[in-house]
Coordinates of C-alpha atoms in Angstrom, one line a residue:
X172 CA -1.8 45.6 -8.5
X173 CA 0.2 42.4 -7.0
X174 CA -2.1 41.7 -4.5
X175 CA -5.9 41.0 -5.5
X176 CA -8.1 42.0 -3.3
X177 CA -10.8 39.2 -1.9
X178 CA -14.2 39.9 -2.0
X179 CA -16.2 38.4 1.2
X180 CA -18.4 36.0 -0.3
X181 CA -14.3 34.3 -1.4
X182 CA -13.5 34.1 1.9
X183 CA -16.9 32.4 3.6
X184 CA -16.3 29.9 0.7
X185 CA -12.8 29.3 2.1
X186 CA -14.1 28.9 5.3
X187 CA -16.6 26.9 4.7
X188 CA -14.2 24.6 2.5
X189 CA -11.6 24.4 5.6
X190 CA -14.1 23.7 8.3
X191 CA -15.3 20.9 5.7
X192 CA -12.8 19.8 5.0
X193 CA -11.6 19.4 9.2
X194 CA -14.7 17.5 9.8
X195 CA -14.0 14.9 7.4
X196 CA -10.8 14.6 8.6
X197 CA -11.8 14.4 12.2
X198 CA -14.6 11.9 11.0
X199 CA -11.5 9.6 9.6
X200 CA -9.6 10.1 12.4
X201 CA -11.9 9.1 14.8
X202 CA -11.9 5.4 14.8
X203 CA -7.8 5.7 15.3
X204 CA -8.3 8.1 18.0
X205 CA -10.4 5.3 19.8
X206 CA -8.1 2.6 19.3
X207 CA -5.0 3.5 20.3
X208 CA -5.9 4.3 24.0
X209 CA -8.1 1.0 24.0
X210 CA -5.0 -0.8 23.1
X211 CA -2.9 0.0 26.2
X212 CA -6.1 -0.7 28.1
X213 CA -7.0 -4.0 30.3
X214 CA -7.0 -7.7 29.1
X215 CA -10.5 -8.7 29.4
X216 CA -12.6 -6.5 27.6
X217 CA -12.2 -3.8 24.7
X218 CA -13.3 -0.6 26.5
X219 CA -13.1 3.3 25.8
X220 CA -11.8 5.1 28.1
X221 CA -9.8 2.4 29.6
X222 CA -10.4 1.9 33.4
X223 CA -6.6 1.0 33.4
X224 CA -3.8 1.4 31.4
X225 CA -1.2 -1.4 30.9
X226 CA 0.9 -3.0 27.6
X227 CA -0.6 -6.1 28.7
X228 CA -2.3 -6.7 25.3
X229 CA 1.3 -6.0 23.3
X230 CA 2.9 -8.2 25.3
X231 CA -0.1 -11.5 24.4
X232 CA 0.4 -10.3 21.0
X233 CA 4.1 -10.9 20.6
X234 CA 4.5 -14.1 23.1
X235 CA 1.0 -15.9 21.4
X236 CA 1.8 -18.1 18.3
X237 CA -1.7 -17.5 17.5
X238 CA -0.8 -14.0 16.6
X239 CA 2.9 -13.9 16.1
X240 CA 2.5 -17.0 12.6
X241 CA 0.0 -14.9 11.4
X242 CA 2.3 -11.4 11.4
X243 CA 5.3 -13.6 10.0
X244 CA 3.2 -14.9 6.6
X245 CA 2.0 -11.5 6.3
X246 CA 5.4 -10.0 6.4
X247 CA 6.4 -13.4 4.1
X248 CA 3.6 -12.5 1.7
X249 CA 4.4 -9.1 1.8
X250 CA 7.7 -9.1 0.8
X251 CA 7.7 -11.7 -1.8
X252 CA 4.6 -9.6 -3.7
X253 CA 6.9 -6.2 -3.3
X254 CA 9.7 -7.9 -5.4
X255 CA 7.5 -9.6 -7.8
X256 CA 5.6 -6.4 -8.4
X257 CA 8.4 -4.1 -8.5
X258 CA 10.8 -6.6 -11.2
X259 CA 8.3 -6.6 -12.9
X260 CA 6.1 -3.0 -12.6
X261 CA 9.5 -0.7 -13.0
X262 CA 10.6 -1.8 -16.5
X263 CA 7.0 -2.0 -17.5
X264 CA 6.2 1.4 -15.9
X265 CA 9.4 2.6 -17.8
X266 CA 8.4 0.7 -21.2
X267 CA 5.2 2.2 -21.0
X268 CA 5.8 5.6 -19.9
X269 CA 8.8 6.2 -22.7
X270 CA 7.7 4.0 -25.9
X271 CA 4.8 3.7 -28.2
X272 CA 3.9 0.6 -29.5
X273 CA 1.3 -2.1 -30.9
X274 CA -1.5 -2.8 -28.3
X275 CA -0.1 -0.2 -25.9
X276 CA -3.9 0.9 -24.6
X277 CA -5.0 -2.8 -24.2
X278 CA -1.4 -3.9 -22.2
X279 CA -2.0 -1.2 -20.2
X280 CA -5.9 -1.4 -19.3
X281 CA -5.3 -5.1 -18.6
X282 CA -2.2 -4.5 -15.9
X283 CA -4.7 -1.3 -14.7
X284 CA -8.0 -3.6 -14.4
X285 CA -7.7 -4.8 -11.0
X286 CA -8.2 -1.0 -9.9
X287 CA -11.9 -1.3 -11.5
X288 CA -12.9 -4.6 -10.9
X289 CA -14.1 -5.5 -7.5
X290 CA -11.9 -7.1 -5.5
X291 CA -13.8 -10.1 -4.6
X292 CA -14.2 -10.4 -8.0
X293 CA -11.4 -10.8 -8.6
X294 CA -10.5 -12.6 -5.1
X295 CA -12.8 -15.6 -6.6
X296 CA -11.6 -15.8 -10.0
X297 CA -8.0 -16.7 -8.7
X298 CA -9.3 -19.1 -5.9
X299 CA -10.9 -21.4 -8.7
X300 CA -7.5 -20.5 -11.0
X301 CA -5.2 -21.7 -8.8
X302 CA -7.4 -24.7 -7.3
X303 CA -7.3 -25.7 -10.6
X304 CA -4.0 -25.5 -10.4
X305 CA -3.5 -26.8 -7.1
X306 CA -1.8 -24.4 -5.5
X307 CA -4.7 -22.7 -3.2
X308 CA -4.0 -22.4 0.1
X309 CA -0.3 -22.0 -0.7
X310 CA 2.0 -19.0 0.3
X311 CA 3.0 -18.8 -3.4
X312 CA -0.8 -18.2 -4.1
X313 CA -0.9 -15.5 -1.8
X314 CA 2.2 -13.9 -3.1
X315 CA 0.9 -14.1 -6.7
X316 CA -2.7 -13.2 -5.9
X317 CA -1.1 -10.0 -4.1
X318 CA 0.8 -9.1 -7.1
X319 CA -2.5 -8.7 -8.9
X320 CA -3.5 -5.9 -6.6
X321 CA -0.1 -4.7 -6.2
X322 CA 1.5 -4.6 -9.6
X323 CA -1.2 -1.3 -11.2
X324 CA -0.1 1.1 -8.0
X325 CA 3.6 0.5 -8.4
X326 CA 3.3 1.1 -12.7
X327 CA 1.0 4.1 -12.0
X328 CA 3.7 5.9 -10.2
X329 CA 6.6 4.7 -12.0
X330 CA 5.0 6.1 -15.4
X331 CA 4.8 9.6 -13.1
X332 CA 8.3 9.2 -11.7
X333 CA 9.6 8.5 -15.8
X334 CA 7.7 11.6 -17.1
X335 CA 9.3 13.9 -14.4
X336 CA 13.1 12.6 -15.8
X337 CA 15.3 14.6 -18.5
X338 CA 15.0 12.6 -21.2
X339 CA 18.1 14.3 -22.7
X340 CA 20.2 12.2 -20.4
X341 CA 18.6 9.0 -21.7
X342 CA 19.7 10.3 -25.7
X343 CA 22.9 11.3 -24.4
X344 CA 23.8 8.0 -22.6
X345 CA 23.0 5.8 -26.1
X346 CA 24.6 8.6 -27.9
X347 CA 27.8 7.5 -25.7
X348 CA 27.2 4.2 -26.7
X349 CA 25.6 3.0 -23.8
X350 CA 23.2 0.3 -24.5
X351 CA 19.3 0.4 -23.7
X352 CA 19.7 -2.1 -20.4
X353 CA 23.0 0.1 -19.1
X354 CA 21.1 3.3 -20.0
X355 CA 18.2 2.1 -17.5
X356 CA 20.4 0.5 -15.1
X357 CA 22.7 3.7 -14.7
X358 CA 20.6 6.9 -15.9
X359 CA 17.1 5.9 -15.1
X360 CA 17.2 3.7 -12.0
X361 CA 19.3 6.0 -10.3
X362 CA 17.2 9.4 -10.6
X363 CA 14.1 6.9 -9.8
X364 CA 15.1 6.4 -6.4
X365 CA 12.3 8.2 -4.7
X366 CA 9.5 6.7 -7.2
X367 CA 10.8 3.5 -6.4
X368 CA 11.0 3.7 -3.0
X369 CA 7.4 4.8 -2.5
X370 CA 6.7 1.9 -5.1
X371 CA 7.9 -0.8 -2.5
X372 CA 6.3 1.1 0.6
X373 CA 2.6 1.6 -0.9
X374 CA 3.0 -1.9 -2.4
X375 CA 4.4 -3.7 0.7
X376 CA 1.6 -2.3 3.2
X377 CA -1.3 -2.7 0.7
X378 CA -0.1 -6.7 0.4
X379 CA 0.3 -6.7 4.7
X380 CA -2.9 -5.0 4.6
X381 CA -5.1 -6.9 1.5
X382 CA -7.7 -9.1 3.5
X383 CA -10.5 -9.9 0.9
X384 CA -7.9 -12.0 -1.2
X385 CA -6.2 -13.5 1.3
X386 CA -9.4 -14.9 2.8
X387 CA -10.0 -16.7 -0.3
X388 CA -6.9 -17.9 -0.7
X389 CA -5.3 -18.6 2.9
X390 CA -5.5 -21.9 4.1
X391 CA -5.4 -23.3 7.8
X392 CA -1.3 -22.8 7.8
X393 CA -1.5 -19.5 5.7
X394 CA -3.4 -17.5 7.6
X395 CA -2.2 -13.7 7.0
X396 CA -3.1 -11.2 9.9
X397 CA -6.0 -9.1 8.3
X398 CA -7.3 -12.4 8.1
X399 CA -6.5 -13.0 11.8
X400 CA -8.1 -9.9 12.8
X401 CA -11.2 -10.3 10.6
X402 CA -11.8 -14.3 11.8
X403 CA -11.2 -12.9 15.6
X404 CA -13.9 -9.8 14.9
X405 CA -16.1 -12.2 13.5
X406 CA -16.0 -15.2 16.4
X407 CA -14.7 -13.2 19.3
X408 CA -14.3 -9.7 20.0
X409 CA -10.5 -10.2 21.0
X410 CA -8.9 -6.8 22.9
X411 CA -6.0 -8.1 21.0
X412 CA -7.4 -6.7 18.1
X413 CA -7.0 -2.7 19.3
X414 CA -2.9 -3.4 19.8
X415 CA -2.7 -5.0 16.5
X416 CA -4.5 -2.3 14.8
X417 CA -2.3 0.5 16.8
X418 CA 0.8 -1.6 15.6
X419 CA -0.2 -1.5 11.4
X420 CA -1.0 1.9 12.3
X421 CA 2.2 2.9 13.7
X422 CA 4.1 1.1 10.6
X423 CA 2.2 2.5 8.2
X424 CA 2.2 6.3 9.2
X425 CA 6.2 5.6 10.2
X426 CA 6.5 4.2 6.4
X427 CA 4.9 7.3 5.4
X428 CA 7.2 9.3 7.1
X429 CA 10.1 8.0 5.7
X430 CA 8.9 8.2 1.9
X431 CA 7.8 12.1 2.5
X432 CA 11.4 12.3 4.2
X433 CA 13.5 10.8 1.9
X434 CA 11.8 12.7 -0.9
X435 CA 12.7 16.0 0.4
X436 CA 15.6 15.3 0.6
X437 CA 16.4 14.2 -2.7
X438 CA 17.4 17.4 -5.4
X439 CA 14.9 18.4 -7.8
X440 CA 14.9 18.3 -11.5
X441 CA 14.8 21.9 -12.8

């Protein structure tokens, strides 16, 4: 028979896995659901529903330098730790993914260990680094302490992008005579495109969004906006604060979009 036949006690298990799984969703959804409409509401007080309904609180955002040098050194910090993270995560996701060499389990658990150490942790242990270096409170220091959180998520899915490519094209391209840089340059980079893309998206907004770190590291004239919007929960409760969070929200589901796009869009190895 082609079609198995379900008994009922299958089915209430899928039901009850569905409607599980819908209320965990709606449960993560809810505190988005909450703040959007509180951020088109009035200017003097976070409330839900709004009495009124205005873009009054977009429009303090994006005319207050309070808020606006905050977004830029996010942004600044955001795309300086993409690049660092992705010149030097892609060849290193490659290297590991395709080679096997001396020390390869210890490389690899040290670029992996900022997944299982706890970030403030780790957050303090490059506050006294670079104050020993004196470079705390710097832009650079943010950039390289973002790297640190950055760098495992972009190796981790270039290693599963390089084990989904035909390896017979890399052979075939030193069997032409092509050396190992032009190989990676113009086999490998190329059918990477997707991996790489998500690469700089998931890295990008986890460096806009990284707060812990930055709060260690941030200094009076660095301040990033997570750490804006953490200083402002913590001293006032700023209706500001609902438009900003719609605003990362919209970027980040639009960035999604675009990487779940673009990948279905790109041809399949079969």
């Amino acid at each position: 028979m082609s079609d198995i036949i379900r008994d009922p006690h299958s089915r209430r298990y899928d039901a009850f896995g569905t409607t599980l799984a819908v209320v965990i969703y709606l449960f993560l959804l809810a505190p988005i659901v909450v703040t959007i409409p509180m951020a088109f509401g009035p200017t003097n007080a976070l409330t839900f529903p709004p009495s009124s309904y205005s873009l009054d609180l977009f429009r303090i955002f994006f005319s207050s330098p309070d808020w606006l040098n905050p977004l830029l050194e996010s942004i600044k910090v955001a795309l300086g730790a993409t690049a660092l993270a992705m010149l030097a995560g892609v060849p290193a996701g490659y290297w590991i993914a395709r080679h096997e060499f001396v020390g390869k389990g210890l490389i690899t658990g040290l670029i992996m260990s900022p997944l299982v150490i706890p970030t403030i942790v780790g957050a303090l242990g490059l506050y006294l680094y670079f104050s020993y270096l004196r470079i705390s409170g710097t832009t650079l220091s943010l950039i390289l302490g973002h790297i640190v959180v950055t760098l495992p998520y972009v190796v981790l899915m270039i290693i599963a992008g390089v084990h989904k490519l035909d390896r017979n094209l890399e052979f075939g391209a030193e069997l032409m005579g092509a050396g190992s840089i032009r190989m990676f340059f113009t086999v490998v980079i190329p059918q990477l495109v997707p991996s790489l893309l998500s690469a700089a998206f998931f890295a990008f907004l986890l460096s806009f969004d990284e707060v812990v770190i930055s709060w260690f590291l941030a200094s009076s004239n660095t301040v990033t906006l997570p750490v804006k919007m953490f200083s402002a929960l913590e001293w006032e409760v700023s209706p500001v604060i609902a438009a900003v969070s719609t605003l990362l929200t919209a970027i980040s589901l639009l960035a999604s979009i675009v990487a779940i796009a673009f990948k279905k869009t790109t041809p399949v190895e079969t």
